[in-house]
PDB file of C-alpha atoms in Angstrom:
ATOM      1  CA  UNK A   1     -15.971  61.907  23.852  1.00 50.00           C
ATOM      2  CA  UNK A   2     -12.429  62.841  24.043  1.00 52.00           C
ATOM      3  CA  UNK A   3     -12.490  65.513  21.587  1.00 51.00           C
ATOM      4  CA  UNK A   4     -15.353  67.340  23.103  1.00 51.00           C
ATOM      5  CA  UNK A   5     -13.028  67.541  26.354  1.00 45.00           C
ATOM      6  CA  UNK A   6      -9.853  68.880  23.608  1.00 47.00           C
ATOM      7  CA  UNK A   7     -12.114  71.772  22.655  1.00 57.00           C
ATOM      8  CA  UNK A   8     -13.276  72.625  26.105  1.00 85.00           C
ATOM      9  CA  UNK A   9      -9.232  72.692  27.209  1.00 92.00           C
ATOM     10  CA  UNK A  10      -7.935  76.804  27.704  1.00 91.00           C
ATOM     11  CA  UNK A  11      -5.489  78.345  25.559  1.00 92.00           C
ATOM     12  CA  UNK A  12      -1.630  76.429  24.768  1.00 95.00           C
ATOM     13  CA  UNK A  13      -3.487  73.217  27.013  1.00 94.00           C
ATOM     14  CA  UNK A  14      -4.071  70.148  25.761  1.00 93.00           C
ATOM     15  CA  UNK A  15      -6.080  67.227  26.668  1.00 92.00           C
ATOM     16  CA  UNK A  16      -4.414  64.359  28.639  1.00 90.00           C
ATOM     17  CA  UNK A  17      -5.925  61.085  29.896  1.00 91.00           C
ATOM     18  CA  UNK A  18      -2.905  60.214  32.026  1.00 89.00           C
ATOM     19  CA  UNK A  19      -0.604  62.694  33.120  1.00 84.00           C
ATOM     20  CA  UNK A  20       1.654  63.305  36.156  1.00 78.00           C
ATOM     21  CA  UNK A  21       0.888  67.073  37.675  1.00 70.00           C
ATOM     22  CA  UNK A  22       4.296  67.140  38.533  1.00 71.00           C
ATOM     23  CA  UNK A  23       6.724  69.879  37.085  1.00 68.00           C
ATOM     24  CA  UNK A  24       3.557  71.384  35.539  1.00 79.00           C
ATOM     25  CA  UNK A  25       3.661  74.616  37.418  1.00 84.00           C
ATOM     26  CA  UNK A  26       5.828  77.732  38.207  1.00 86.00           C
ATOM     27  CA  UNK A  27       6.107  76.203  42.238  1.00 80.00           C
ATOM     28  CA  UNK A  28       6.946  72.855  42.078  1.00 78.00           C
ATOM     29  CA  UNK A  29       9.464  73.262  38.459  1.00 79.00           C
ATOM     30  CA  UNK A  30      11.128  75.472  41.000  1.00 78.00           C
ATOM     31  CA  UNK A  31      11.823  72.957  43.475  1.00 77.00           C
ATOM     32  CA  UNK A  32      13.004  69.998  41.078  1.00 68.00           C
ATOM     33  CA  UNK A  33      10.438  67.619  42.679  1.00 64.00           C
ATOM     34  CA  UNK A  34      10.771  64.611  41.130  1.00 55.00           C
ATOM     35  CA  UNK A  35       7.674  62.680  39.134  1.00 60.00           C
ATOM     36  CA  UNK A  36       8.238  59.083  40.625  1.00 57.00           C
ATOM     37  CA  UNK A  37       5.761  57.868  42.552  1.00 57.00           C
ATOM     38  CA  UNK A  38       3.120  60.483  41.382  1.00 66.00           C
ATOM     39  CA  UNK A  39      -0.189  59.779  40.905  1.00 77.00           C
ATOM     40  CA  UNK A  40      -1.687  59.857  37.215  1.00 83.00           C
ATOM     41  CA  UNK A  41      -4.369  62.076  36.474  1.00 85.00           C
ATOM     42  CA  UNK A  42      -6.864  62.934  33.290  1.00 89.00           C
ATOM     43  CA  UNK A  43      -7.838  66.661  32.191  1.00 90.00           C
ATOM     44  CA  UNK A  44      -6.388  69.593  30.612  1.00 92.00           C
ATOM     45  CA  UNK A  45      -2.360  70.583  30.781  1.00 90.00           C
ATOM     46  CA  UNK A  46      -0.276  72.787  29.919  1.00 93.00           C
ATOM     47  CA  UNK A  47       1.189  71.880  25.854  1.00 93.00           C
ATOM     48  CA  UNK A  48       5.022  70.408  26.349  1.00 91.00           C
ATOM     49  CA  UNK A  49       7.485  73.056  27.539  1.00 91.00           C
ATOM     50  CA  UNK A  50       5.433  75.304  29.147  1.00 93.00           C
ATOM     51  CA  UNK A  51       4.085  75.252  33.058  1.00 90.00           C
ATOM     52  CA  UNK A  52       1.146  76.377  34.574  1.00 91.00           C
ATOM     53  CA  UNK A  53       1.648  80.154  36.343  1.00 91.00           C
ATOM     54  CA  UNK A  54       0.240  81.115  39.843  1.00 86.00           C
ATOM     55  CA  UNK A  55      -2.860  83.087  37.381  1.00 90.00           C
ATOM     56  CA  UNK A  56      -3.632  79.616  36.190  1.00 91.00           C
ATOM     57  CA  UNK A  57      -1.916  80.517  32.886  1.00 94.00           C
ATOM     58  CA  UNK A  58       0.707  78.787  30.405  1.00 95.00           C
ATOM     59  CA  UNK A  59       4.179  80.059  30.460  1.00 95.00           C
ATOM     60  CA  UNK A  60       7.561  79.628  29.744  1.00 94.00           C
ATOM     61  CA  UNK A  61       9.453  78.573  32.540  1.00 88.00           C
ATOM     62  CA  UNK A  62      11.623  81.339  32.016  1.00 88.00           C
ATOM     63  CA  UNK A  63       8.514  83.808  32.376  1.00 92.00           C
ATOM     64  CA  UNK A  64       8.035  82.677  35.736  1.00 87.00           C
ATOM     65  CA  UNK A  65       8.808  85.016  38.611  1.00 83.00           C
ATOM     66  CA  UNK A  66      11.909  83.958  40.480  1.00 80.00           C
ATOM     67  CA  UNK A  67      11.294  81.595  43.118  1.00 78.00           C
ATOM     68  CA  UNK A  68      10.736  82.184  46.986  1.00 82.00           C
ATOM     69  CA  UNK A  69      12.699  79.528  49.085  1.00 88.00           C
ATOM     70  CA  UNK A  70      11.218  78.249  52.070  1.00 88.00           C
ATOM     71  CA  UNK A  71      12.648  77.078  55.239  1.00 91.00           C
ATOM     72  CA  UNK A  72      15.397  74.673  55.055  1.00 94.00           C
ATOM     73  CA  UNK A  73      15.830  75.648  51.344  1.00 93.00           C
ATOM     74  CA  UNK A  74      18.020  77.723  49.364  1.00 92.00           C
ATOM     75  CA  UNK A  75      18.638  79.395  45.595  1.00 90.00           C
ATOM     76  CA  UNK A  76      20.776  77.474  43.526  1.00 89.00           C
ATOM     77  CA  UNK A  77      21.931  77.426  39.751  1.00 87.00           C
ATOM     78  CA  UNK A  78      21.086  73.709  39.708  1.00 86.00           C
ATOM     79  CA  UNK A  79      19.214  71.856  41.670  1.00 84.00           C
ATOM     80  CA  UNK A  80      19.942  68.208  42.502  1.00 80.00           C
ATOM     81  CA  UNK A  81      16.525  66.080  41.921  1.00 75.00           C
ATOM     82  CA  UNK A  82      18.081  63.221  44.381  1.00 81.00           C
ATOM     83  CA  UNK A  83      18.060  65.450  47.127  1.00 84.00           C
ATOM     84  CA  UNK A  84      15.282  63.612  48.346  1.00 84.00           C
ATOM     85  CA  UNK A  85      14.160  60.859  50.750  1.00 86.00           C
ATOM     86  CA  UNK A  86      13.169  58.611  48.164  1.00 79.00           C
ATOM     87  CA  UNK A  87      16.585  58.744  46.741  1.00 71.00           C
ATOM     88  CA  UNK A  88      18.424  57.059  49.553  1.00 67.00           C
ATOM     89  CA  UNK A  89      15.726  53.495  48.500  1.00 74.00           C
ATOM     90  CA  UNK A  90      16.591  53.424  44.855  1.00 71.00           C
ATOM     91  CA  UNK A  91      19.053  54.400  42.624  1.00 73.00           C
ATOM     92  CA  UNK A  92      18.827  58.540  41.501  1.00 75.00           C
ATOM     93  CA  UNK A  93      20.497  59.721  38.527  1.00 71.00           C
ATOM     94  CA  UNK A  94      21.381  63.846  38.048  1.00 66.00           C
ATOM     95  CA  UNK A  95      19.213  64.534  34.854  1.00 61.00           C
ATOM     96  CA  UNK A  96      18.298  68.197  35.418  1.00 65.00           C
ATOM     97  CA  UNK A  97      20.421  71.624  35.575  1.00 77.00           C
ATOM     98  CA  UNK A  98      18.332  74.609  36.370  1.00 79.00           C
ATOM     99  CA  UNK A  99      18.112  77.207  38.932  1.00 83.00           C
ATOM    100  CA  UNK A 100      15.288  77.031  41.616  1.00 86.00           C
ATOM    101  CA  UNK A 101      14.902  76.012  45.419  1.00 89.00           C
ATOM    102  CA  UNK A 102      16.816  72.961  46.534  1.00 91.00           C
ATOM    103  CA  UNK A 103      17.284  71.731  50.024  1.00 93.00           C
ATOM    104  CA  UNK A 104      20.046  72.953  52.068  1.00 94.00           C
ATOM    105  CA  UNK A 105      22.860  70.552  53.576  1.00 93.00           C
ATOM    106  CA  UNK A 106      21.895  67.972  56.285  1.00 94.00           C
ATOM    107  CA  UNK A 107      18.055  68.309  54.300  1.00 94.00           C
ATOM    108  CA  UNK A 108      16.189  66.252  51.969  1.00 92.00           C
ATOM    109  CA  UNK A 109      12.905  66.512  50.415  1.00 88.00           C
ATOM    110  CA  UNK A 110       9.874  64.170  51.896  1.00 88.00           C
ATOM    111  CA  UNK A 111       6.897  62.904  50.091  1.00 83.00           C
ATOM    112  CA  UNK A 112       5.496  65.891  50.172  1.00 83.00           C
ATOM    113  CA  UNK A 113       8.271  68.600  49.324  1.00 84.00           C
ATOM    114  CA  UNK A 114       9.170  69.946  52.463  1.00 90.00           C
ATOM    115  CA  UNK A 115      12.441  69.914  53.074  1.00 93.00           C
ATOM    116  CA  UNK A 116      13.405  68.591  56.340  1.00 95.00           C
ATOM    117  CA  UNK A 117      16.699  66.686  58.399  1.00 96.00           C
ATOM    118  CA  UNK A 118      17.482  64.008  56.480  1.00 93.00           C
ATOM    119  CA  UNK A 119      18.019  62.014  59.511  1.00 94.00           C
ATOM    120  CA  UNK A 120      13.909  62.156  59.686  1.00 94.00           C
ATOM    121  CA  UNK A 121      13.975  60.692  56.244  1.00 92.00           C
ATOM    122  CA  UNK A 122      11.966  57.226  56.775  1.00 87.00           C
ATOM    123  CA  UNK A 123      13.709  54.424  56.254  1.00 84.00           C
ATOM    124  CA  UNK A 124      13.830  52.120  52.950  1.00 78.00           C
ATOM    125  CA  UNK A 125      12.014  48.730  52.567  1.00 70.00           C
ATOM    126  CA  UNK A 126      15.102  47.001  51.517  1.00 56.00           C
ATOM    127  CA  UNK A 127      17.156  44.237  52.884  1.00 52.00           C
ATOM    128  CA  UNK A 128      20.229  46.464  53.798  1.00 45.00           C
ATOM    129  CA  UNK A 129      21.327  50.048  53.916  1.00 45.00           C
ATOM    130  CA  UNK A 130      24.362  49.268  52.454  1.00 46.00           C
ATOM    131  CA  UNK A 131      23.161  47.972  48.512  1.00 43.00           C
ATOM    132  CA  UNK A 132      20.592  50.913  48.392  1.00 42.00           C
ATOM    133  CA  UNK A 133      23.462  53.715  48.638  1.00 44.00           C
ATOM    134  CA  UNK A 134      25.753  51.940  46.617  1.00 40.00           C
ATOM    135  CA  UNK A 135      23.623  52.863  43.412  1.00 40.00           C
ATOM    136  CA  UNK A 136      23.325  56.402  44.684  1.00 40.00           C
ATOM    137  CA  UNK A 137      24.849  58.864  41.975  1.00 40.00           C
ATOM    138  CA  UNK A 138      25.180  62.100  43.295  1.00 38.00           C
TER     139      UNK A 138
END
């Protein structure tokens, strides 16, 4: 059964029973969002280094068109994945370097990719404030 889904996947796809969506298109590779806590999914992707384009394409990162930053954001040469809420409940370590959107000071990411006051961030399920941050790599 899984083959007959391979053949039926478009040009430089492949199939993929569990997958995160995340960093698999031109919008959200711009914005660094971060694949924890994303939900798994089945179906057709894009093959490994290339992203899905706003024509529903494969590409090259590099072919996509430069980003638009939203409110609260701004272009950088390398975006911090921890500059998000989640990163302030567990320990976030810089693995990325590439230009995009990232949030600008006194603004984090929420669960959603909006960028908005970190002091709105919600706050961690942990016993105290003080042994989440201290794992914090920035």
């Amino acid at each position: 059964v899984k083959d007959c889904f391979q053949q039926a996947c478009g040009i430089d796809e492949e199939w993929w029973d569990c997958k995160p969506e995340c960093h698999n298109t031109c919008e959200n590779y711009a914005r660094a969002e971060a694949c924890e806590d994303t939900v798994c999914n089945e179906g057709c992707f894009c093959r490994e280094g290339l992203i899905r384009d706003v024509d529903g394409s494969c590409v090259d990162p590099e072919e996509c068109a430069e980003p638009v930053c939203l409110d609260h954001e701004e272009e950088t040469d390398c975006m911090s994945p921890c500059n998000r809420c989640t990163a302030n409940c567990h320990s976030c370590k810089f693995f990325m370097c590439r230009s995009g959107c990232d949030c600008r000071d006194g603004y984090k990411r929420d669960d959603k990719g909006v960028c908005i006051q970190a002091a709105l961030c919600p706050k961690c399920d942990v016993p105290s404030s003080d042994s989440a941050n201290s794992s914090i790599v920035n």
